[in-house]
Structure formats: C-alpha cells, structure tokens
Coordinates of C-alpha atoms in Angstrom, one line a residue:
L1 CA 93.2 127.6 115.8
V2 CA 96.3 126.4 114.1
V3 CA 97.2 124.1 117.0
L4 CA 93.6 122.7 116.9
A5 CA 93.9 122.0 113.2
V6 CA 97.3 120.2 113.6
L7 CA 95.8 118.1 116.5
A8 CA 92.8 117.2 114.4
W9 CA 95.1 116.1 111.5
L10 CA 97.2 114.0 113.8
Q11 CA 94.2 112.4 115.3
L12 CA 92.8 111.6 111.8
R13 CA 96.1 109.9 110.8
Q14 CA 95.9 107.9 114.0
Y15 CA 92.3 106.8 113.9
S16 CA 91.9 107.1 110.1
S17 CA 88.2 108.1 110.5
P18 CA 86.1 110.8 112.0
L19 CA 84.1 107.9 113.6
A20 CA 86.3 107.2 116.6
G21 CA 84.7 104.0 117.8
E22 CA 81.6 102.5 119.3
R23 CA 79.6 103.9 122.2
V24 CA 78.1 101.9 124.9
G25 CA 74.9 100.3 123.8
G26 CA 76.0 99.9 120.2
G27 CA 76.2 102.3 117.3
L28 CA 79.0 104.6 116.2
S29 CA 80.4 107.6 118.1
V30 CA 81.4 110.7 116.2
D31 CA 84.4 112.7 117.4
P32 CA 83.4 116.4 116.8
L33 CA 87.0 117.4 116.4
L34 CA 87.7 114.8 113.8
A35 CA 84.5 115.5 111.9
A36 CA 85.2 119.2 111.8
A37 CA 88.9 118.7 110.9
P38 CA 88.7 119.9 107.3
T39 CA 86.7 123.0 108.3
I40 CA 89.2 123.8 111.1
G41 CA 92.0 123.3 108.6
V42 CA 90.6 125.8 106.1
L43 CA 90.1 128.4 108.9
A44 CA 93.6 127.9 110.3
G45 CA 95.2 127.9 106.9
T46 CA 93.4 131.1 106.0
V47 CA 94.4 132.9 109.2
V48 CA 98.0 131.9 108.7
A49 CA 98.0 133.0 105.0
L50 CA 96.5 136.4 105.9
R51 CA 99.6 137.1 107.9
L52 CA 101.3 137.4 104.6
L53 CA 99.0 140.2 103.4
P54 CA 101.0 143.2 104.6
P55 CA 104.4 142.1 103.2
L56 CA 102.8 141.0 99.9
T57 CA 101.1 144.5 99.6
R58 CA 104.4 146.2 100.2
L59 CA 106.1 144.0 97.6
A60 CA 103.4 144.8 95.1
E61 CA 103.8 148.6 95.8
R62 CA 107.5 148.4 95.1
F63 CA 106.8 146.6 91.9
V64 CA 104.4 149.1 90.4
Q65 CA 105.9 152.4 91.8
H66 CA 108.6 152.4 89.2
R67 CA 106.2 151.9 86.3
A68 CA 103.9 154.4 84.5
W69 CA 100.8 152.8 86.0
T70 CA 99.3 155.7 87.8
A71 CA 95.9 154.2 88.6
T72 CA 97.5 151.0 89.7
T73 CA 100.0 152.8 91.9
I74 CA 97.3 154.8 93.6
G75 CA 95.3 151.6 94.1
M76 CA 98.2 149.8 95.6
W77 CA 99.0 152.7 97.9
Q78 CA 95.4 152.7 99.1
A79 CA 95.5 148.9 99.6
G80 CA 98.6 149.2 101.7
R81 CA 97.1 152.0 104.0
R82 CA 94.3 149.7 105.3
P83 CA 94.4 146.1 106.4
H84 CA 91.3 144.9 104.4
A85 CA 91.4 141.6 106.3
G86 CA 87.6 141.4 106.3
P87 CA 86.9 141.0 102.5
V88 CA 90.1 139.1 101.9
L89 CA 89.2 136.7 104.7
L90 CA 85.7 136.2 103.3
L91 CA 87.0 135.5 99.8
A92 CA 89.7 133.2 101.1
L93 CA 87.2 131.2 103.1
A94 CA 84.7 131.0 100.3
V95 CA 87.3 129.9 97.7
G96 CA 88.9 127.6 100.2
A97 CA 85.6 126.0 101.2
G98 CA 84.7 125.5 97.5
A99 CA 88.1 124.1 96.6
L100 CA 87.9 121.7 99.6
A101 CA 84.4 120.6 98.6
W102 CA 85.4 119.9 95.0
C103 CA 88.5 118.0 96.1
L104 CA 86.5 116.0 98.6
V105 CA 83.9 115.1 96.0
G106 CA 86.6 114.2 93.4
T107 CA 88.5 112.2 95.9
S108 CA 85.4 110.3 97.1
Q109 CA 84.3 109.6 93.5
R110 CA 87.7 108.3 92.6
S111 CA 87.7 106.2 95.7
V112 CA 84.4 104.7 94.7
R113 CA 85.8 103.7 91.3
D114 CA 89.0 102.4 93.0
Q115 CA 87.0 100.4 95.5
A116 CA 84.9 98.8 92.7
D117 CA 88.1 98.0 90.7
H118 CA 89.8 96.4 93.7
A119 CA 86.7 94.5 94.9
V120 CA 85.9 93.0 91.5
G121 CA 89.5 92.8 90.2
A122 CA 88.7 93.1 86.5
D123 CA 85.9 94.4 84.2
L124 CA 83.9 91.3 85.0
R125 CA 84.5 88.5 87.4
L126 CA 82.6 85.2 87.0
V127 CA 82.5 83.1 90.2
E128 CA 81.6 79.4 89.8
Q129 CA 78.8 78.3 92.2
S130 CA 79.7 74.6 91.9
T131 CA 83.0 72.9 92.8
L132 CA 82.6 70.9 89.5
P133 CA 82.0 73.5 86.7
P134 CA 81.3 72.1 83.3
P135 CA 84.4 71.3 81.2
E136 CA 83.2 73.5 78.4
R137 CA 83.2 76.7 80.6
A138 CA 86.3 78.0 79.0
G139 CA 84.7 78.0 75.6
E140 CA 81.5 79.6 77.0
V141 CA 83.5 82.4 78.6
A142 CA 85.6 83.0 75.4
A143 CA 82.4 83.3 73.4
L144 CA 80.9 86.1 75.5
P145 CA 80.5 89.4 73.5
G146 CA 83.2 91.9 74.1
V147 CA 85.6 89.6 75.9
E148 CA 89.1 90.6 74.9
K149 CA 90.9 88.3 77.3
A150 CA 89.8 85.8 80.0
L151 CA 91.9 84.7 82.9
P152 CA 91.1 81.6 84.9
V153 CA 91.7 82.2 88.6
R154 CA 92.2 79.9 91.6
R155 CA 91.4 81.2 95.0
D156 CA 92.3 79.7 98.4
E157 CA 92.0 80.8 102.0
L158 CA 95.1 80.2 104.1
V159 CA 96.3 80.8 107.7
L160 CA 99.8 82.1 108.0
G161 CA 102.3 82.1 110.8
A162 CA 102.1 81.5 114.5
A163 CA 99.5 84.2 114.8
K164 CA 97.3 82.3 112.4
V165 CA 96.6 85.3 110.2
A166 CA 93.7 84.8 107.8
T167 CA 95.1 85.2 104.2
S168 CA 93.6 85.1 100.8
L169 CA 95.6 83.6 97.9
V170 CA 94.7 84.6 94.3
A171 CA 96.5 82.7 91.5
L172 CA 96.4 83.8 87.9
D173 CA 98.4 83.7 84.7
A174 CA 100.9 86.5 85.4
A175 CA 102.1 86.6 81.8
E176 CA 98.5 87.6 80.6
A177 CA 97.3 89.5 83.7
A178 CA 98.4 93.1 82.9
P179 CA 95.6 94.0 80.5
V180 CA 92.9 92.3 82.7
V181 CA 93.6 92.8 86.4
C182 CA 92.7 96.2 87.9
L183 CA 95.8 96.9 90.1
R184 CA 96.4 100.6 90.9
D185 CA 99.9 101.8 90.3
D186 CA 100.7 102.9 93.8
L187 CA 99.5 99.5 95.2
A188 CA 102.1 97.8 92.9
G189 CA 104.9 100.1 93.8
G190 CA 104.4 102.2 90.7
S191 CA 104.3 99.4 88.1
P192 CA 101.6 96.6 87.9
A193 CA 103.3 95.4 84.8
G194 CA 106.6 95.0 86.8
V195 CA 104.8 92.9 89.4
F196 CA 103.3 90.6 86.8
A197 CA 106.7 90.4 85.0
A198 CA 108.4 89.4 88.2
L199 CA 105.9 86.6 88.7
A200 CA 106.1 85.4 85.1
G201 CA 109.9 85.6 85.0
S202 CA 110.2 83.2 87.9
R203 CA 107.6 80.7 86.5
V204 CA 108.0 77.0 87.1
D205 CA 108.0 75.4 83.7
A206 CA 105.8 72.4 83.3
A207 CA 107.6 69.7 81.3
G208 CA 105.4 67.7 78.8
I209 CA 105.2 66.0 75.5
E210 CA 103.6 67.7 72.5
L211 CA 101.3 65.3 70.7
A212 CA 100.5 65.3 67.0
G213 CA 97.8 63.1 65.5
D214 CA 94.2 62.8 64.7
G215 CA 92.9 63.7 68.1
R216 CA 92.9 60.2 69.7
L217 CA 95.1 58.7 72.3
T218 CA 95.6 55.0 72.4
G219 CA 97.7 52.6 74.5
E220 CA 97.7 49.9 77.1
V221 CA 97.8 49.9 80.9
R222 CA 98.6 47.0 83.1
A223 CA 98.0 47.3 86.8
S224 CA 98.0 44.9 89.7
T225 CA 97.9 45.1 93.5
T226 CA 99.4 42.5 95.9
G227 CA 99.8 42.2 99.6
G228 CA 98.1 44.5 101.9
V229 CA 96.4 44.1 105.3
S230 CA 92.6 43.9 105.8
R231 CA 90.7 43.4 108.9
T232 CA 88.1 41.1 107.3
R233 CA 88.9 39.8 103.8
A234 CA 91.1 40.9 100.9
A235 CA 89.7 44.1 99.4
R236 CA 88.9 44.2 95.8
S237 CA 91.4 46.4 94.0
R238 CA 90.6 49.0 91.3
V239 CA 93.1 51.2 89.4
E240 CA 91.9 54.1 87.3
T241 CA 94.2 55.9 84.9
A242 CA 93.8 59.4 83.4
A243 CA 96.0 61.4 81.1
V244 CA 96.6 65.0 82.1
F245 CA 97.0 67.8 79.6
A246 CA 98.4 71.3 80.2
L247 CA 96.2 74.0 78.7
S248 CA 96.8 77.7 78.4
N249 CA 96.7 80.1 81.3
G250 CA 97.7 77.5 83.9
R251 CA 94.7 75.1 83.5
Y252 CA 95.1 71.3 83.5
R253 CA 92.6 69.0 81.9
E254 CA 92.1 65.4 83.1
V255 CA 91.0 62.9 80.4
P256 CA 90.0 59.5 81.9
L257 CA 91.5 56.5 80.1
G258 CA 89.7 53.7 81.9
A259 CA 90.0 51.4 84.9
T260 CA 91.3 47.9 85.7
T261 CA 90.3 45.6 88.5
D262 CA 92.1 42.7 90.1
S263 CA 95.3 42.8 88.2
G264 CA 93.7 43.4 84.9
R265 CA 94.8 45.0 81.6
L266 CA 93.3 48.1 80.0
R267 CA 93.5 48.8 76.3
F268 CA 92.3 52.4 75.7
S269 CA 91.4 54.5 72.8
V270 CA 89.9 57.9 73.7
A271 CA 89.0 60.9 71.7
L272 CA 90.7 64.0 73.0
P273 CA 88.5 67.1 73.7
D274 CA 88.5 69.8 71.1
D275 CA 89.6 72.5 73.6
L276 CA 93.0 70.8 73.9
G277 CA 93.9 72.3 70.5
P278 CA 95.5 70.7 67.5
R279 CA 98.8 69.9 69.3
P280 CA 97.8 69.0 72.9
R281 CA 100.6 68.9 75.5
L282 CA 100.6 65.8 77.6
A283 CA 101.7 66.8 81.1
G284 CA 101.6 63.3 82.7
F285 CA 99.2 60.7 84.1
L286 CA 97.1 60.2 87.2
V287 CA 96.7 56.8 88.8
D288 CA 93.9 56.4 91.3
A289 CA 94.2 53.1 93.1
S290 CA 91.9 51.6 95.8
G291 CA 92.8 48.4 97.7
P292 CA 93.8 47.2 101.2
P293 CA 96.1 49.2 103.4
Q294 CA 99.8 48.7 102.8
M295 CA 99.2 47.2 99.4
D296 CA 101.9 47.0 96.7
L297 CA 100.9 48.5 93.3
T298 CA 102.5 47.8 90.0
W299 CA 101.5 50.0 87.1
Q300 CA 102.7 49.9 83.6
L301 CA 101.9 52.0 80.5
G302 CA 102.9 51.1 76.9
S303 CA 102.1 51.2 73.2
L304 CA 101.2 54.9 73.6
R305 CA 100.1 56.6 70.4
A306 CA 98.6 59.9 69.4
G307 CA 96.5 58.8 66.4
A308 CA 98.9 56.7 64.3
T309 CA 102.0 58.5 65.7
P310 CA 103.9 56.6 68.4
V311 CA 104.6 58.6 71.6
D312 CA 108.0 58.0 73.3
P313 CA 107.9 59.0 77.0
A314 CA 111.7 59.1 77.1
A315 CA 111.6 62.1 74.7
A316 CA 110.6 64.2 77.7
G317 CA 113.6 63.0 79.8
Q318 CA 113.4 61.3 83.2
W319 CA 110.0 60.8 84.8
Q320 CA 109.1 61.1 88.4
G321 CA 106.2 60.2 90.6
H322 CA 104.5 61.5 93.8
D323 CA 101.7 60.2 95.8
D324 CA 99.0 62.4 97.4
F325 CA 101.1 62.8 100.5
G326 CA 103.8 64.5 98.4
K327 CA 106.1 61.5 98.8
A328 CA 108.3 60.9 95.8
F329 CA 108.8 57.5 94.2
S330 CA 110.8 56.3 91.1
V331 CA 109.4 55.8 87.6
E332 CA 111.3 53.4 85.4
L333 CA 111.6 54.0 81.6
D334 CA 111.8 50.7 79.8
G335 CA 112.0 51.7 76.1
P336 CA 108.6 53.3 75.3
Q337 CA 107.1 52.0 78.5
L338 CA 106.6 53.6 81.9
K339 CA 106.8 51.3 84.9
V340 CA 105.9 52.1 88.5
G341 CA 106.2 50.1 91.7
Y342 CA 104.6 51.7 94.7
H343 CA 104.0 50.6 98.3
S344 CA 101.1 52.2 100.1
P345 CA 102.2 53.5 103.6
V346 CA 98.7 53.8 104.9
T347 CA 98.0 51.7 108.0
A348 CA 94.5 53.0 108.7
E349 CA 92.0 50.6 110.3
V350 CA 89.9 50.4 107.2
D351 CA 89.3 47.7 104.6
V352 CA 90.0 49.9 101.6
V353 CA 92.3 52.9 101.1
H354 CA 92.5 55.2 98.2
T355 CA 95.8 56.5 96.8
R356 CA 96.4 59.0 94.0
L357 CA 99.7 58.9 92.1
A358 CA 101.0 61.7 89.8
I359 CA 103.4 60.5 87.1
A360 CA 105.0 63.3 85.1
P361 CA 108.2 64.0 83.1
G362 CA 110.9 66.5 84.1
P363 CA 112.9 67.4 87.2
E364 CA 111.5 68.3 90.6
P365 CA 109.7 71.6 90.3
G366 CA 111.1 74.7 91.8
P367 CA 109.4 77.1 94.2
V368 CA 106.2 78.9 93.2
P369 CA 106.7 82.6 92.7
M370 CA 104.3 84.8 94.7
V371 CA 104.0 88.4 95.8
A372 CA 102.6 89.4 99.2
T373 CA 101.1 92.3 101.0
P374 CA 103.1 93.7 103.9
Q375 CA 100.7 92.1 106.4
A376 CA 101.3 88.6 104.8
M377 CA 105.1 89.2 104.8
S378 CA 105.0 90.2 108.4
A379 CA 103.0 87.0 109.3
L380 CA 105.5 84.9 107.4
R381 CA 108.5 87.0 108.7
L382 CA 109.9 87.0 105.2
G383 CA 111.3 89.6 102.8
T384 CA 111.5 89.8 99.1
G385 CA 113.6 86.9 97.7
D386 CA 113.1 84.6 100.7
R387 CA 111.8 81.1 100.4
I388 CA 109.4 79.2 102.7
E389 CA 107.2 76.1 102.8
L390 CA 103.6 77.1 102.6
F391 CA 100.7 74.9 103.7
M392 CA 97.7 74.8 101.4
G393 CA 95.1 72.4 102.7
N394 CA 96.8 69.0 102.7
A395 CA 99.6 70.2 100.4
T396 CA 103.0 71.8 101.4
I397 CA 104.6 73.7 98.5
G398 CA 107.8 75.7 98.2
V399 CA 107.2 79.4 97.7
R400 CA 109.6 82.2 96.8
L401 CA 108.5 85.8 97.4
V402 CA 109.4 87.9 94.3
G403 CA 107.8 91.2 95.2
T404 CA 105.3 93.0 97.3
V405 CA 102.0 94.8 96.7
E406 CA 100.0 96.9 99.1
A407 CA 96.8 95.0 98.3
V408 CA 95.7 92.1 96.1
P409 CA 92.7 92.8 93.8
G410 CA 89.7 90.7 94.4
T411 CA 90.4 90.2 98.1
T412 CA 89.1 91.7 101.3
Q413 CA 91.8 90.5 103.7
P414 CA 94.7 92.9 104.4
S415 CA 96.9 89.8 104.4
A416 CA 96.9 88.4 100.8
L417 CA 99.1 86.6 98.3
M418 CA 99.1 86.6 94.6
A419 CA 100.7 83.7 92.7
D420 CA 101.4 82.6 89.2
L421 CA 98.7 80.1 88.3
P422 CA 100.7 78.0 85.8
S423 CA 103.5 77.6 88.4
L424 CA 101.1 76.7 91.2
A425 CA 99.1 74.3 89.1
A426 CA 102.2 72.6 87.8
V427 CA 103.6 72.1 91.3
L428 CA 100.3 70.9 92.8
F429 CA 99.8 68.4 89.9
R430 CA 103.3 67.0 90.0
Q431 CA 103.8 66.8 93.8
Y432 CA 100.2 65.9 94.9
G433 CA 98.3 64.9 91.8
S434 CA 95.9 67.8 92.3
V435 CA 94.0 68.9 89.2
R436 CA 91.4 71.5 89.9
N437 CA 89.2 73.6 87.6
P438 CA 89.3 77.3 88.1
Q439 CA 86.7 78.7 90.5
E440 CA 86.7 82.2 88.8
W441 CA 87.1 83.8 85.5
W442 CA 88.4 87.4 85.3
L443 CA 87.5 89.1 82.0
A444 CA 88.6 92.3 80.1
T445 CA 85.5 93.4 78.2
A446 CA 86.5 96.9 76.9
G447 CA 83.3 98.3 78.4
D448 CA 81.0 96.3 76.1
P449 CA 77.5 96.7 77.8
A450 CA 76.3 93.4 76.4
A451 CA 79.0 91.4 78.2
P452 CA 77.5 91.4 81.8
A453 CA 74.0 90.5 80.5
A454 CA 75.4 87.6 78.4
A455 CA 77.5 86.4 81.3
A456 CA 74.5 86.4 83.6
R457 CA 72.8 83.9 81.3
L458 CA 75.5 81.3 81.9
N459 CA 74.4 78.6 84.3
G460 CA 76.1 78.2 87.6
V461 CA 78.1 81.5 87.8
Q462 CA 77.8 84.7 89.8
V463 CA 78.6 87.8 87.8
L464 CA 80.5 90.7 89.4
D465 CA 80.6 93.9 87.3
R466 CA 83.0 96.6 88.5
R467 CA 81.2 99.4 86.6
A468 CA 77.8 98.4 88.1
A469 CA 79.5 98.2 91.5
A470 CA 80.9 101.7 91.1
E471 CA 77.6 103.1 89.9
A472 CA 75.7 101.5 92.9
A473 CA 78.3 103.0 95.3
R474 CA 78.2 106.4 93.6
T475 CA 74.4 106.7 93.9
D476 CA 74.3 105.4 97.5
P477 CA 72.3 107.8 99.7
Y478 CA 75.2 108.2 102.1
G479 CA 77.5 109.5 99.4
V480 CA 74.8 111.6 97.8
G481 CA 73.9 113.3 101.1
A482 CA 77.6 113.9 101.9
R483 CA 78.2 115.6 98.6
A484 CA 75.1 117.7 98.9
A485 CA 76.2 118.9 102.3
L486 CA 79.6 119.8 101.0
F487 CA 78.2 121.8 98.1
A488 CA 75.6 123.5 100.4
A489 CA 78.4 124.6 102.7
A490 CA 80.5 125.9 99.8
L491 CA 77.5 127.7 98.3
G492 CA 76.8 129.4 101.6
G493 CA 80.5 130.6 101.8
V494 CA 80.2 132.0 98.3
V495 CA 77.0 133.9 99.1
L496 CA 78.5 135.3 102.3
A497 CA 81.7 136.3 100.5
A498 CA 79.6 138.1 97.7
M499 CA 77.6 140.0 100.3
G500 CA 80.8 140.9 102.2
I501 CA 82.6 142.1 99.1
A502 CA 79.6 144.3 98.1
V503 CA 79.3 145.9 101.5
D504 CA 83.1 146.5 101.8
V505 CA 83.4 148.0 98.3
R506 CA 80.5 150.4 98.9
A507 CA 81.7 151.3 102.4
T508 CA 85.2 151.9 101.1
A509 CA 83.9 154.2 98.3
R510 CA 81.9 156.3 100.9
R511 CA 84.9 156.5 103.3
R512 CA 87.2 157.5 100.4
A513 CA 84.9 160.2 99.0
N514 CA 86.9 163.1 100.5
E515 CA 90.2 161.5 99.5
L516 CA 89.1 161.0 96.0
A517 CA 87.9 164.7 95.9
V518 CA 91.3 165.9 97.0
L519 CA 93.0 163.8 94.3
H520 CA 90.5 165.1 91.7
T521 CA 91.3 168.7 92.8
L522 CA 95.0 167.9 92.4
G523 CA 94.4 166.8 88.8
A524 CA 93.4 163.2 88.9
G525 CA 90.6 162.6 86.5
P526 CA 87.4 160.7 87.4
R527 CA 88.4 157.7 85.2
L528 CA 91.8 157.5 86.8
L529 CA 90.3 157.4 90.3
A530 CA 87.8 154.8 89.2
R531 CA 90.6 152.6 87.8
S532 CA 92.5 153.1 91.1
L533 CA 89.5 151.7 93.0
I534 CA 89.2 148.8 90.7
A535 CA 93.0 148.1 90.9
E536 CA 92.8 148.2 94.7
H537 CA 90.0 145.7 95.0
A538 CA 91.3 143.5 92.2
F539 CA 94.6 143.2 94.1
L540 CA 92.8 142.3 97.4
A541 CA 90.4 140.0 95.7
G542 CA 93.2 138.3 93.8
L543 CA 95.1 137.7 97.1
G544 CA 92.0 136.3 98.7
V545 CA 91.3 134.0 95.8
L546 CA 94.9 132.7 95.7
V547 CA 95.0 132.2 99.4
G548 CA 91.7 130.3 99.2
V549 CA 92.8 128.0 96.4
G550 CA 96.1 127.3 98.1
V551 CA 94.5 126.6 101.5
G552 CA 91.6 124.6 100.1
I553 CA 93.9 122.3 98.1
G554 CA 96.4 122.1 100.9
V555 CA 93.8 121.0 103.4
A556 CA 92.3 118.6 100.9
A557 CA 95.7 117.0 100.3
A558 CA 96.3 116.6 104.0
M559 CA 92.8 115.5 105.1
A560 CA 90.6 114.4 102.2
P561 CA 92.0 110.8 101.9
L562 CA 91.5 110.5 105.7
V563 CA 87.8 111.5 105.9
V564 CA 86.5 109.4 102.9
L565 CA 84.5 106.5 104.3
T566 CA 82.4 103.6 103.0
P567 CA 78.6 103.5 103.6
T568 CA 79.4 101.3 106.6
A569 CA 81.7 104.0 108.1
E570 CA 84.8 102.0 107.4
R571 CA 88.1 103.0 105.8
P572 CA 88.0 102.2 102.0
V573 CA 90.2 99.6 100.5
P574 CA 92.4 100.6 98.7
T575 CA 93.4 103.9 100.5
P576 CA 91.8 106.9 98.7
L577 CA 94.0 109.1 96.6
L578 CA 93.7 112.8 96.3
E579 CA 91.8 114.0 93.2
I580 CA 92.0 117.7 92.5
A581 CA 89.1 118.9 90.4
W582 CA 91.1 121.7 88.7
L583 CA 88.3 122.9 86.4
P584 CA 85.6 123.4 89.1
V585 CA 88.1 124.8 91.5
A586 CA 89.4 127.3 88.9
A587 CA 85.8 128.2 87.9
T588 CA 84.8 128.9 91.5
A589 CA 87.9 131.0 92.1
A590 CA 87.5 132.9 88.8
G591 CA 83.8 133.5 89.4
L592 CA 84.4 135.1 92.8
F593 CA 87.2 137.2 91.5
L594 CA 85.1 138.5 88.6
L595 CA 82.3 139.2 91.0
A596 CA 84.6 141.3 93.1
L597 CA 85.8 143.2 90.0
V598 CA 82.2 143.8 88.8
L599 CA 81.1 145.1 92.1
S600 CA 84.1 147.4 92.5
A601 CA 83.6 148.6 88.9
M602 CA 80.0 149.5 89.6
V603 CA 80.9 151.4 92.8
A604 CA 83.8 153.1 91.1
W605 CA 81.4 154.3 88.3
T606 CA 78.9 155.7 90.7
A607 CA 81.7 157.3 92.8
R608 CA 82.5 159.7 89.9
R609 CA 79.2 161.4 90.4
R610 CA 79.9 162.1 94.0
L611 CA 83.2 163.9 93.4
A612 CA 81.5 167.4 93.0
A613 CA 79.6 167.1 96.3
A614 CA 82.7 165.8 98.0
Q615 CA 84.7 168.8 96.7
L616 CA 82.1 171.2 98.2
R617 CA 82.3 169.5 101.6
I618 CA 86.1 169.9 101.5
G619 CA 85.5 173.7 101.2
D620 CA 83.0 173.6 104.1
Q621 CA 85.6 171.9 106.3
L622 CA 88.2 174.4 105.4

C-alpha cells in the first residue's frame, strides 16, 4: 500500500493531473491510480502511523506509572495489553479523510481566487475594443466610483528565439504597480514590491522641457522637400508636424500643430488639452512627411512659445532624431531654432512614400528594463542582468532583464515578459516615432461594488472583474460536485468511525467484566474502574485523532496542489498553493474525540451495574 501511494504521488508530479491524456476517439482518459491517489495516501499513511501505536503506548505507561493517577495507570495498562488497531484505525481514517477533504476544498477555493486574480491582473481590467480609443478615456477612468489608482497598460504578442516561442508582453508603470497588480508572492520570488522596484529602478528617463504658460503653444514651422524619384511625375509633398507630451504613467499625447505642402510655412497656435496639466512636459516632435522616394526633407521649427513665455529647445541639451526605421540623424540647434535635414532611403516602386521622424531632446535612450518568466528566459537563452535586442513588430529595442517571475498577471502564455511602460514608451517614441494609446486600464477599486457597473457603461471597453470571475468559478457545477463528493466521503468515514467506536467500547466492556470484578474485589471502586475505562479509550481515541490529523494534512500537502483542476480538466495557472482549513479540521477531530469519550463514559457508567453479577460468576468459576 505504501509503495502504491508513493508511485501515485510520483505519477501525479510527472503528469500533474489525474487525467492522464486523451483516449482514442476523443475525450479524456482517467487514470484510476492517479484519481485515487489521495485516498491511497491516507490509507498508507494511517497504516504506517499505526506501527507507532505499541511504542507510544509503552511510553505513555512509563509516564503515568510514577504518578498518583490510579485510574489512568490502570487504563494505560489495559490499553497496552491489547492492540486496539480496529477503533484507532477507524478514527485515524475518519479524521484523515475529513482533514484531507477540508484541505482539498480550501486549496481549490484559494486556487479559484488565485486564478481569477492572475487572469484579470487587478480588481478591474478595462480592455479597449478599438485601436483608437477616445483621448478623454483617462479622465473617464479616473472618474469611476471607487477607483483608487488606474494604470494604463500596453500589451503585445511576440515570438522569441529560434524556437519561435509565443510570448505575451505586458507593460505598465512599475513605480505605481504594487497596489494595483495582483501578483502572488511566490510568483515574484517572495516580493512583488521588489520586482516592481527593480523595474522602476532601471527606468529609462525621458528628457523633455517643462512648459509654463496659459495653455497655448505657438510657433512657426518651415518644411520643404526636394529631389526624389517618381515613375510618373513629381509627387506632391506634404509635411505634418505634431508636438508630443509626456504624461503620467508612461503615456504620451500627440497634439497636431498643422501641415505644410510644397515647401510651405506653418504658423501655429494650438490650445493644449486640459489633461496635460498646468505644467505640461514637451517630449519632442513628430514629423510625418509624404513625397517621392529618395526625397530630401528640410524641416525647421522656431519662435516656440508656451503662452507668452519663449521656449528654448537648447535648455534640454542636445536633440536627436530617428526615422521610423530606427535610423538616427542629426538635429541642429541654431539659437532657439531646431533644424533637420533628412534624406529618405526608400527606393520602393511607388509614387509617394510616407516617412515619420521623431525629434526629441536628450541622449540615446538605454535598454528597457523587463522581467521574464523562466520559459521566456529559456527561449531567449538569457539570465538576469543580460541584454538583448528584442523585436516588437517593426521595431528593434534594447532590453535588459532585471529579474524573473514565475508568471505575469493578465497573461495565459507560460512565456511572458513584463516591462516598465514609461521606459518602453520613451524608447519607442524616440527611436521609431511610435506613440500609442494604452489598450487596457488596470484599476484598484478597494472592492467598491459600484465600480464594475459604472465601468460597463463606458463606450468601447470590455470589463473584466476578478471578484466576479472568482465567484463564477466557485459556483461552477464541476467544483460544486467535487466538493460535495469530498464531504460525502468524509461524512461516511465519520459515521463508520462512530459506529466502530461504539461497538468496540461496548465489546471491550463485556470482555473486561470479569477483570473489572476482580479489581473491584481487590478494592478498586466502581468510579475508579469507570475512570480507567474512560482513560483507556481517551488515550486510544487521542492517538487515532492525532494520527488522522497528521496523515490528512501530510497527504494534502503532498497531493492537494496536484489534483486541483480547472473545469476544462487542465492545470490551473498559477500553481495551486496548499490551504489548511485549521478550524474545520480541528472541529472534525475534536468532534470525533468527544464522541469517543461520550460513548466510553456511557459504557463505563453501565458497567458499574454489572460488577455484582460478574463477581458471582467469578465464584462459579472457582
């Protein structure tokens, strides 16, 4: 039995499920050995533990024989004379089955909560249904009832390594993530705050110019295109300019300034959006030019003012430029003016090409800090602290791994990455001119029941609620049926144990009638003999209860996380953690122990009335 239990445990660790695979013709095949593994474990553990009964009895006898506990001494002496494996085994099995059932239920319910936390990632997750969400979305999210903090999140799907491992990338503001993101301690190596601190501590700072004024930006842009190759006729050129502002939480806001055509001049005066704040931070400019292939573009910005306050680009240091291929070009500072000369390398067989230029202050940005799951690190063949070039669509960015996590919240792929959004957004803007609105918002709502309903009223978003997801999983018929089966098995064990104890106590009293009569004749009073019976059965019941609790919790610790499944018969993500329901386990054990004491007390009380008859039979036998 012990060998079978060990084999079942090893098989569970290997297959991680009692459902061993698919049978021919479809459907799932159930391995009986794996399905019965917890029950076999309880039986094997109980059998092994009962081997300790004789030495424990002798040890208890030695402990009480030197004390003035006459009734207890007689009871322990009687317990040591007979094996009593039957009632002790029944008690141990009943308590062990109950403890295992409570632990399995607690583990599965905790796993349900953990799965919901991991799948949603926060109290609420709002997913944009459009690639162009409204610019006022941040204000709408912040105005929802009960929202304590809102994180914009960027999500990308990548392919890593030569094996082309599908990988999910989640980027968020690491400095603000700790109170929002549901990341279990063990998945973060013991400290989610430490993981977020490592990301935030390696952040790529985005240089910029803080503006002060009345909320308007004015200036002048001169743009012209020359040269180029066209298959038909010279293509009409158009140059659009936009100012880019850095917002909180890694967001960037693009504010169009206007367009010029055919070497024109643009004088702009635009009102800045209110959500930029009283002192908006200018991160740079985007120049979108269209014209013939291999054209030469000249772009110049001057007379820049925030309200009535002149803005000196040189105050932010040297400026740099990159096109949408990631190729760098120089930006000239001529007093308060920015000047760019750019040659398009595109030689496509088209009449018109489109080029995006990002012009921003500050040095070349450093690598983007990320943490990775072991599967992603294996695909990249990297360790903590290593650097690599990562492909994201048409962009190639430098990445440095600053830590590892077992799983990234909000993802379903085993291979996943988590990045600092301000760093990623800064690098993508500066190197490729990429400015993208967040596709998701992760919210901490402090359990406010009005928040999900209010979020559902927003246009164009899908609402994911971790509490609703946990409740739906908890009431799933699969889980309800499994818990009912566990409790039915435990209740059956308790009933059998109660019946076995009652039968054994009564049979013991009948067998011991002559012995009790002899002891009574030698001077032992009826109350003393009754107490000795109670002490004997209390000791045996206590041993059975302790063995059952130990075996039940031990088997649960070894097997419960391995047998918890999702309704689709798959292993949960994240891996279940053992949850010991101490109060129900203790109540079950105490209830059975008290039942044994009550039954023994009842039999001991009735045995007093049989002492006279037993003494007469002793005389007949003599």
